[in-house]
Amino acid sequence: MNFEKKLEQIGIFPEEKVKIDKKNEIAKSIAEKLCKNCEQLSELYNEIYMRIYNCDLYYAEIATQFNGVFYYYKNNSIYISREKQVDDYLMHEMIHYIQNFSKLGNKAKKIGLCRFEDYKILALGINEAIVQYITAKALGNELQRINVGNI
């Protein structure tokens, strides 16, 4: 089954590639926020900008549970609704994109895995927590430490 059919099964209906000017706007905004608010990234603007600019970014009709943006690791592409602005959801998915280097070795790697013997869940575990932390920090949100019972 091709990527488009798999995407449609989960509620993502690709339309067209995002135009260069919009892609440039998104790449600049995200790279600026990451470099301004994450001290460790402050010297990496050009690398981050180029990585985002080279992302395969598509407009799509997207099921509501994805909040207007979806990163599909199998083809290393991001799908966004037409009205999507740079917000926590787009920033979050872009960070997943930036950290995935599976295309370099031509071997698909799943990120954000939480594994317990034979049991595994996508998008949970330490990777997801770190992406949420970096997203909040990049967007200038106040970071808080919360201790919850058994966690």
Tab-separated table of N, CA, C and O in Angstrom, residues 8-110:
chain	number	residue	atom	x	y	z
A	8	GLU	N	-4.635	8.352	4.073
A	8	GLU	CA	-6.093	8.481	3.985
A	8	GLU	C	-6.793	7.611	5.032
A	8	GLU	O	-7.814	8.004	5.579
A	9	GLN	N	-6.226	6.456	5.321
A	9	GLN	CA	-6.815	5.562	6.326
A	9	GLN	C	-6.846	6.204	7.711
A	9	GLN	O	-7.714	5.888	8.517
A	10	ILE	N	-5.906	7.090	7.980
A	10	ILE	CA	-5.883	7.728	9.301
A	10	ILE	C	-6.486	9.139	9.287
A	10	ILE	O	-6.490	9.813	10.316
A	11	GLY	N	-6.965	9.575	8.133
A	11	GLY	CA	-7.645	10.874	8.079
A	11	GLY	C	-6.825	12.021	7.537
A	11	GLY	O	-7.121	13.184	7.797
A	12	ILE	N	-5.775	11.725	6.775
A	12	ILE	CA	-4.937	12.750	6.149
A	12	ILE	C	-5.128	12.630	4.638
A	12	ILE	O	-4.835	11.589	4.056
A	13	PHE	N	-5.613	13.717	4.011
A	13	PHE	CA	-5.871	13.709	2.573
A	13	PHE	C	-4.995	14.770	1.902
A	13	PHE	O	-5.353	15.945	1.852
A	14	PRO	N	-3.796	14.354	1.396
A	14	PRO	CA	-2.850	15.296	0.796
A	14	PRO	C	-3.443	16.039	-0.400
A	14	PRO	O	-4.218	15.479	-1.164
A	15	GLU	N	-3.051	17.312	-0.516
A	15	GLU	CA	-3.536	18.137	-1.621
A	15	GLU	C	-2.387	18.566	-2.527
A	15	GLU	O	-2.287	18.094	-3.644
A	16	GLU	N	-1.526	19.465	-2.052
A	16	GLU	CA	-0.405	19.935	-2.863
A	16	GLU	C	0.747	20.348	-1.963
A	16	GLU	O	0.573	20.557	-0.771
A	17	LYS	N	1.941	20.466	-2.577
A	17	LYS	CA	3.104	20.921	-1.817
A	17	LYS	C	2.938	22.374	-1.418
A	17	LYS	O	2.348	23.163	-2.138
A	18	VAL	N	3.465	22.707	-0.264
A	18	VAL	CA	3.466	24.091	0.206
A	18	VAL	C	4.427	24.880	-0.683
A	18	VAL	O	5.530	24.421	-0.972
A	19	LYS	N	4.000	26.057	-1.110
A	19	LYS	CA	4.803	26.910	-1.998
A	19	LYS	C	6.059	27.413	-1.275
A	19	LYS	O	6.099	27.535	-0.057
A	20	ILE	N	7.059	27.741	-2.055
A	20	ILE	CA	8.367	28.138	-1.544
A	20	ILE	C	8.284	29.312	-0.565
A	20	ILE	O	8.928	29.290	0.482
A	21	ASP	N	7.491	30.340	-0.881
A	21	ASP	CA	7.441	31.506	0.005
A	21	ASP	C	6.844	31.159	1.370
A	21	ASP	O	7.328	31.619	2.403
A	22	LYS	N	5.818	30.332	1.407
A	22	LYS	CA	5.202	29.918	2.673
A	22	LYS	C	6.166	29.013	3.448
A	22	LYS	O	6.305	29.121	4.667
A	23	LYS	N	6.834	28.122	2.732
A	23	LYS	CA	7.808	27.225	3.354
A	23	LYS	C	8.952	28.040	3.981
A	23	LYS	O	9.394	27.761	5.095
A	24	ASN	N	9.395	29.066	3.278
A	24	ASN	CA	10.440	29.956	3.777
A	24	ASN	C	9.969	30.659	5.051
A	24	ASN	O	10.714	30.736	6.034
A	25	GLU	N	8.736	31.134	5.048
A	25	GLU	CA	8.153	31.807	6.214
A	25	GLU	C	8.118	30.870	7.428
A	25	GLU	O	8.486	31.255	8.537
A	26	ILE	N	7.681	29.651	7.212
A	26	ILE	CA	7.603	28.656	8.295
A	26	ILE	C	9.000	28.319	8.807
A	26	ILE	O	9.245	28.305	10.014
A	27	ALA	N	9.937	28.064	7.887
A	27	ALA	CA	11.305	27.699	8.274
A	27	ALA	C	11.964	28.819	9.079
A	27	ALA	O	12.605	28.564	10.103
A	28	LYS	N	11.805	30.065	8.630
A	28	LYS	CA	12.390	31.202	9.352
A	28	LYS	C	11.796	31.334	10.748
A	28	LYS	O	12.515	31.497	11.733
A	29	SER	N	10.477	31.252	10.839
A	29	SER	CA	9.804	31.420	12.116
A	29	SER	C	10.229	30.355	13.121
A	29	SER	O	10.565	30.664	14.276
A	30	ILE	N	10.234	29.113	12.704
A	30	ILE	CA	10.589	28.023	13.621
A	30	ILE	C	12.067	28.085	13.992
A	30	ILE	O	12.427	27.961	15.169
A	31	ALA	N	12.945	28.309	13.016
A	31	ALA	CA	14.380	28.393	13.303
A	31	ALA	C	14.678	29.557	14.249
A	31	ALA	O	15.467	29.416	15.191
A	32	GLU	N	14.035	30.703	14.030
A	32	GLU	CA	14.243	31.859	14.910
A	32	GLU	C	13.812	31.557	16.338
A	32	GLU	O	14.519	31.879	17.296
A	33	LYS	N	12.645	30.944	16.489
A	33	LYS	CA	12.141	30.626	17.830
A	33	LYS	C	13.040	29.612	18.539
A	33	LYS	O	13.341	29.762	19.723
A	34	LEU	N	13.457	28.583	17.824
A	34	LEU	CA	14.329	27.576	18.430
A	34	LEU	C	15.663	28.192	18.854
A	34	LEU	O	16.142	27.948	19.958
A	35	CYS	N	16.251	29.015	17.985
A	35	CYS	CA	17.568	29.584	18.273
A	35	CYS	C	17.515	30.686	19.330
A	35	CYS	O	18.448	30.851	20.101
A	36	LYS	N	16.428	31.417	19.367
A	36	LYS	CA	16.289	32.504	20.346
A	36	LYS	C	16.044	31.962	21.757
A	36	LYS	O	16.598	32.470	22.726
A	37	ASN	N	15.222	30.934	21.863
A	37	ASN	CA	14.781	30.472	23.179
A	37	ASN	C	15.458	29.210	23.693
A	37	ASN	O	15.240	28.827	24.839
A	38	CYS	N	16.233	28.558	22.873
A	38	CYS	CA	16.967	27.355	23.299
A	38	CYS	C	18.460	27.662	23.180
A	38	CYS	O	19.024	27.617	22.082
A	39	GLU	N	19.074	27.979	24.300
A	39	GLU	CA	20.468	28.435	24.324
A	39	GLU	C	21.414	27.516	23.547
A	39	GLU	O	22.292	27.978	22.827
A	40	GLN	N	21.231	26.212	23.675
A	40	GLN	CA	22.124	25.252	23.025
A	40	GLN	C	22.024	25.318	21.499
A	40	GLN	O	22.909	24.849	20.788
A	41	LEU	N	20.959	25.890	20.968
A	41	LEU	CA	20.761	25.964	19.526
A	41	LEU	C	21.070	27.345	18.945
A	41	LEU	O	20.978	27.543	17.744
A	42	SER	N	21.456	28.277	19.784
A	42	SER	CA	21.592	29.672	19.372
A	42	SER	C	22.550	29.890	18.198
A	42	SER	O	22.368	30.810	17.417
A	43	GLU	N	23.537	29.058	18.048
A	43	GLU	CA	24.525	29.207	16.963
A	43	GLU	C	24.178	28.369	15.729
A	43	GLU	O	24.945	28.342	14.776
A	44	LEU	N	23.035	27.691	15.749
A	44	LEU	CA	22.716	26.738	14.678
A	44	LEU	C	21.589	27.192	13.754
A	44	LEU	O	20.972	26.367	13.075
A	45	TYR	N	21.319	28.477	13.703
A	45	TYR	CA	20.188	28.977	12.909
A	45	TYR	C	20.231	28.469	11.466
A	45	TYR	O	19.228	27.950	10.958
A	46	ASN	N	21.360	28.623	10.769
A	46	ASN	CA	21.430	28.243	9.351
A	46	ASN	C	21.138	26.760	9.134
A	46	ASN	O	20.412	26.395	8.215
A	47	GLU	N	21.702	25.918	9.996
A	47	GLU	CA	21.484	24.475	9.857
A	47	GLU	C	20.024	24.105	10.105
A	47	GLU	O	19.435	23.312	9.377
A	48	ILE	N	19.440	24.714	11.142
A	48	ILE	CA	18.038	24.419	11.464
A	48	ILE	C	17.124	24.950	10.365
A	48	ILE	O	16.220	24.249	9.902
A	49	TYR	N	17.382	26.184	9.932
A	49	TYR	CA	16.581	26.771	8.852
A	49	TYR	C	16.616	25.878	7.606
A	49	TYR	O	15.575	25.556	7.029
A	50	MET	N	17.807	25.469	7.186
A	50	MET	CA	17.928	24.662	5.961
A	50	MET	C	17.264	23.296	6.120
A	50	MET	O	16.636	22.794	5.189
A	51	ARG	N	17.385	22.696	7.279
A	51	ARG	CA	16.752	21.384	7.506
A	51	ARG	C	15.231	21.518	7.374
A	51	ARG	O	14.589	20.699	6.727
A	52	ILE	N	14.656	22.570	7.964
A	52	ILE	CA	13.210	22.780	7.880
A	52	ILE	C	12.808	23.161	6.460
A	52	ILE	O	11.822	22.653	5.928
A	53	TYR	N	13.579	24.039	5.831
A	53	TYR	CA	13.271	24.480	4.472
A	53	TYR	C	13.262	23.297	3.499
A	53	TYR	O	12.486	23.259	2.553
A	54	ASN	N	14.101	22.312	3.740
A	54	ASN	CA	14.177	21.137	2.866
A	54	ASN	C	13.149	20.062	3.197
A	54	ASN	O	13.118	19.009	2.557
A	55	CYS	N	12.310	20.320	4.163
A	55	CYS	CA	11.258	19.378	4.545
A	55	CYS	C	10.228	19.259	3.422
A	55	CYS	O	9.865	20.252	2.795
A	56	ASP	N	9.763	18.057	3.180
A	56	ASP	CA	8.633	17.864	2.270
A	56	ASP	C	7.389	18.254	3.047
A	56	ASP	O	6.961	17.552	3.962
A	57	LEU	N	6.821	19.403	2.716
A	57	LEU	CA	5.707	19.997	3.436
A	57	LEU	C	4.519	20.102	2.484
A	57	LEU	O	4.634	20.682	1.407
A	58	TYR	N	3.392	19.521	2.878
A	58	TYR	CA	2.210	19.463	2.019
A	58	TYR	C	0.987	20.047	2.718
A	58	TYR	O	0.827	19.885	3.922
A	59	TYR	N	0.142	20.681	1.925
A	59	TYR	CA	-1.181	21.036	2.423
A	59	TYR	C	-2.020	19.773	2.374
A	59	TYR	O	-1.852	18.933	1.487
A	60	ALA	N	-2.920	19.646	3.330
A	60	ALA	CA	-3.776	18.470	3.365
A	60	ALA	C	-5.042	18.776	4.155
A	60	ALA	O	-5.078	19.675	4.990
A	61	GLU	N	-6.066	17.995	3.861
A	61	GLU	CA	-7.242	17.969	4.727
A	61	GLU	C	-6.872	17.002	5.837
A	61	GLU	O	-6.456	15.874	5.576
A	62	ILE	N	-7.015	17.456	7.091
A	62	ILE	CA	-6.497	16.690	8.224
A	62	ILE	C	-7.589	16.459	9.257
A	62	ILE	O	-8.289	17.397	9.644
A	63	ALA	N	-7.722	15.222	9.703
A	63	ALA	CA	-8.692	14.873	10.750
A	63	ALA	C	-8.446	15.746	11.982
A	63	ALA	O	-7.301	16.071	12.305
A	64	THR	N	-9.516	16.116	12.659
A	64	THR	CA	-9.435	17.073	13.767
A	64	THR	C	-8.512	16.637	14.906
A	64	THR	O	-7.912	17.479	15.548
A	65	GLN	N	-8.373	15.339	15.150
A	65	GLN	CA	-7.533	14.897	16.269
A	65	GLN	C	-6.058	15.242	16.081
A	65	GLN	O	-5.283	15.181	17.018
A	66	PHE	N	-5.654	15.653	14.878
A	66	PHE	CA	-4.251	15.987	14.621
A	66	PHE	C	-3.975	17.487	14.702
A	66	PHE	O	-2.856	17.928	14.422
A	67	ASN	N	-4.980	18.279	15.053
A	67	ASN	CA	-4.803	19.721	15.260
A	67	ASN	C	-4.168	20.453	14.081
A	67	ASN	O	-3.373	21.373	14.266
A	68	GLY	N	-4.495	20.029	12.880
A	68	GLY	CA	-4.057	20.747	11.686
A	68	GLY	C	-2.656	20.458	11.212
A	68	GLY	O	-2.172	21.077	10.265
A	69	VAL	N	-1.977	19.505	11.838
A	69	VAL	CA	-0.618	19.167	11.404
A	69	VAL	C	-0.309	17.710	11.740
A	69	VAL	O	-0.734	17.190	12.769
A	70	PHE	N	0.410	17.044	10.829
A	70	PHE	CA	0.740	15.636	11.030
A	70	PHE	C	2.103	15.346	10.426
A	70	PHE	O	2.348	15.629	9.257
A	71	TYR	N	3.020	14.804	11.228
A	71	TYR	CA	4.327	14.361	10.730
A	71	TYR	C	4.245	12.864	10.479
A	71	TYR	O	3.923	12.087	11.379
A	72	TYR	N	4.511	12.475	9.252
A	72	TYR	CA	4.465	11.060	8.882
A	72	TYR	C	5.902	10.571	8.707
A	72	TYR	O	6.559	10.875	7.714
A	73	TYR	N	6.405	9.844	9.700
A	73	TYR	CA	7.802	9.441	9.701
A	73	TYR	C	8.150	8.479	8.564
A	73	TYR	O	9.293	8.392	8.143
A	74	LYS	N	7.168	7.751	8.039
A	74	LYS	CA	7.462	6.767	6.993
A	74	LYS	C	7.947	7.410	5.699
A	74	LYS	O	8.732	6.817	4.973
A	75	ASN	N	7.486	8.626	5.406
A	75	ASN	CA	8.013	9.322	4.229
A	75	ASN	C	8.675	10.644	4.617
A	75	ASN	O	8.989	11.461	3.778
A	76	ASN	N	8.875	10.840	5.924
A	76	ASN	CA	9.572	12.000	6.469
A	76	ASN	C	8.985	13.316	5.959
A	76	ASN	O	9.706	14.239	5.585
A	77	SER	N	7.657	13.409	5.942
A	77	SER	CA	6.954	14.581	5.441
A	77	SER	C	5.984	15.113	6.490
A	77	SER	O	5.526	14.375	7.352
A	78	ILE	N	5.677	16.398	6.362
A	78	ILE	CA	4.718	17.030	7.263
A	78	ILE	C	3.543	17.520	6.432
A	78	ILE	O	3.715	18.125	5.372
A	79	TYR	N	2.340	17.255	6.943
A	79	TYR	CA	1.092	17.655	6.297
A	79	TYR	C	0.425	18.688	7.189
A	79	TYR	O	0.309	18.477	8.397
A	80	ILE	N	0.029	19.825	6.587
A	80	ILE	CA	-0.603	20.888	7.372
A	80	ILE	C	-1.885	21.352	6.694
A	80	ILE	O	-2.024	21.270	5.475
A	81	SER	N	-2.801	21.847	7.506
A	81	SER	CA	-4.004	22.452	6.937
A	81	SER	C	-3.618	23.829	6.394
A	81	SER	O	-2.642	24.427	6.841
A	82	ARG	N	-4.368	24.341	5.443
A	82	ARG	CA	-4.032	25.607	4.776
A	82	ARG	C	-3.950	26.792	5.726
A	82	ARG	O	-3.150	27.685	5.526
A	83	GLU	N	-4.772	26.811	6.746
A	83	GLU	CA	-4.794	27.960	7.664
A	83	GLU	C	-3.807	27.829	8.824
A	83	GLU	O	-3.760	28.666	9.706
A	84	LYS	N	-2.982	26.800	8.807
A	84	LYS	CA	-2.066	26.530	9.923
A	84	LYS	C	-1.023	27.629	10.073
A	84	LYS	O	-0.379	28.032	9.131
A	85	GLN	N	-0.885	28.103	11.296
A	85	GLN	CA	0.150	29.074	11.657
A	85	GLN	C	1.209	28.333	12.477
A	85	GLN	O	0.993	27.217	12.916
A	86	VAL	N	2.341	28.985	12.686
A	86	VAL	CA	3.357	28.367	13.542
A	86	VAL	C	2.832	28.428	14.980
A	86	VAL	O	2.653	29.498	15.545
A	87	ASP	N	2.513	27.279	15.524
A	87	ASP	CA	2.012	27.168	16.892
A	87	ASP	C	2.686	25.969	17.545
A	87	ASP	O	3.612	25.385	16.973
A	88	ASP	N	2.230	25.601	18.731
A	88	ASP	CA	2.875	24.499	19.433
A	88	ASP	C	2.764	23.176	18.676
A	88	ASP	O	3.685	22.370	18.708
A	89	TYR	N	1.676	22.955	17.954
A	89	TYR	CA	1.526	21.685	17.230
A	89	TYR	C	2.494	21.596	16.052
A	89	TYR	O	3.141	20.566	15.847
A	90	LEU	N	2.596	22.677	15.271
A	90	LEU	CA	3.514	22.667	14.132
A	90	LEU	C	4.959	22.613	14.631
A	90	LEU	O	5.776	21.865	14.090
A	91	MET	N	5.285	23.373	15.655
A	91	MET	CA	6.634	23.352	16.230
A	91	MET	C	6.971	21.935	16.702
A	91	MET	O	8.043	21.410	16.403
A	92	HIS	N	6.051	21.302	17.398
A	92	HIS	CA	6.244	19.945	17.923
A	92	HIS	C	6.557	18.956	16.790
A	92	HIS	O	7.525	18.193	16.869
A	93	GLU	N	5.759	18.990	15.743
A	93	GLU	CA	5.960	18.051	14.635
A	93	GLU	C	7.247	18.361	13.874
A	93	GLU	O	7.936	17.449	13.408
A	94	MET	N	7.611	19.634	13.758
A	94	MET	CA	8.871	20.002	13.096
A	94	MET	C	10.074	19.499	13.884
A	94	MET	O	11.073	19.094	13.300
A	95	ILE	N	9.980	19.521	15.205
A	95	ILE	CA	11.086	19.001	16.016
A	95	ILE	C	11.230	17.501	15.791
A	95	ILE	O	12.341	16.984	15.655
A	96	HIS	N	10.115	16.788	15.695
A	96	HIS	CA	10.197	15.356	15.344
A	96	HIS	C	10.872	15.192	13.986
A	96	HIS	O	11.730	14.325	13.817
A	97	TYR	N	10.500	16.028	13.033
A	97	TYR	CA	11.111	15.962	11.695
A	97	TYR	C	12.623	16.222	11.773
A	97	TYR	O	13.417	15.486	11.190
A	98	ILE	N	13.011	17.275	12.483
A	98	ILE	CA	14.425	17.648	12.569
A	98	ILE	C	15.251	16.520	13.171
A	98	ILE	O	16.359	16.250	12.726
A	99	GLN	N	14.708	15.824	14.154
A	99	GLN	CA	15.486	14.795	14.832
A	99	GLN	C	15.491	13.456	14.103
A	99	GLN	O	16.232	12.564	14.462
A	100	ASN	N	14.706	13.307	13.060
A	100	ASN	CA	14.654	12.038	12.338
A	100	ASN	C	15.633	12.066	11.175
A	100	ASN	O	15.475	12.832	10.241
A	101	PHE	N	16.629	11.208	11.219
A	101	PHE	CA	17.611	11.143	10.158
A	101	PHE	C	17.524	9.833	9.380
A	101	PHE	O	18.490	9.390	8.808
A	102	SER	N	16.353	9.224	9.349
A	102	SER	CA	16.214	7.925	8.704
A	102	SER	C	16.497	7.990	7.207
A	102	SER	O	16.948	7.023	6.623
A	103	LYS	N	16.250	9.130	6.559
A	103	LYS	CA	16.512	9.232	5.121
A	103	LYS	C	17.997	9.098	4.803
A	103	LYS	O	18.366	8.638	3.748
A	104	LEU	N	18.845	9.509	5.742
A	104	LEU	CA	20.271	9.476	5.486
A	104	LEU	C	20.788	8.061	5.281
A	104	LEU	O	21.655	7.835	4.459
A	105	GLY	N	20.260	7.126	6.026
A	105	GLY	CA	20.711	5.742	5.903
A	105	GLY	C	19.766	4.882	5.099
A	105	GLY	O	19.938	3.676	5.005
A	106	ASN	N	18.724	5.472	4.527
A	106	ASN	CA	17.701	4.763	3.754
A	106	ASN	C	17.036	3.639	4.536
A	106	ASN	O	16.547	2.691	3.967
A	107	LYS	N	17.046	3.726	5.840
A	107	LYS	CA	16.373	2.735	6.656
A	107	LYS	C	15.398	3.468	7.562
A	107	LYS	O	15.797	4.353	8.310
A	108	ALA	N	14.135	3.113	7.484
A	108	ALA	CA	13.114	3.783	8.297
A	108	ALA	C	13.346	3.479	9.767
A	108	ALA	O	13.574	2.333	10.153
A	109	LYS	N	13.319	4.522	10.580
A	109	LYS	CA	13.460	4.364	12.017
A	109	LYS	C	12.273	5.036	12.669
A	109	LYS	O	11.943	6.160	12.348
A	110	LYS	N	11.638	4.355	13.595
A	110	LYS	CA	10.529	4.951	14.330
A	110	LYS	C	11.116	5.708	15.510
A	110	LYS	O	11.993	5.207	16.197
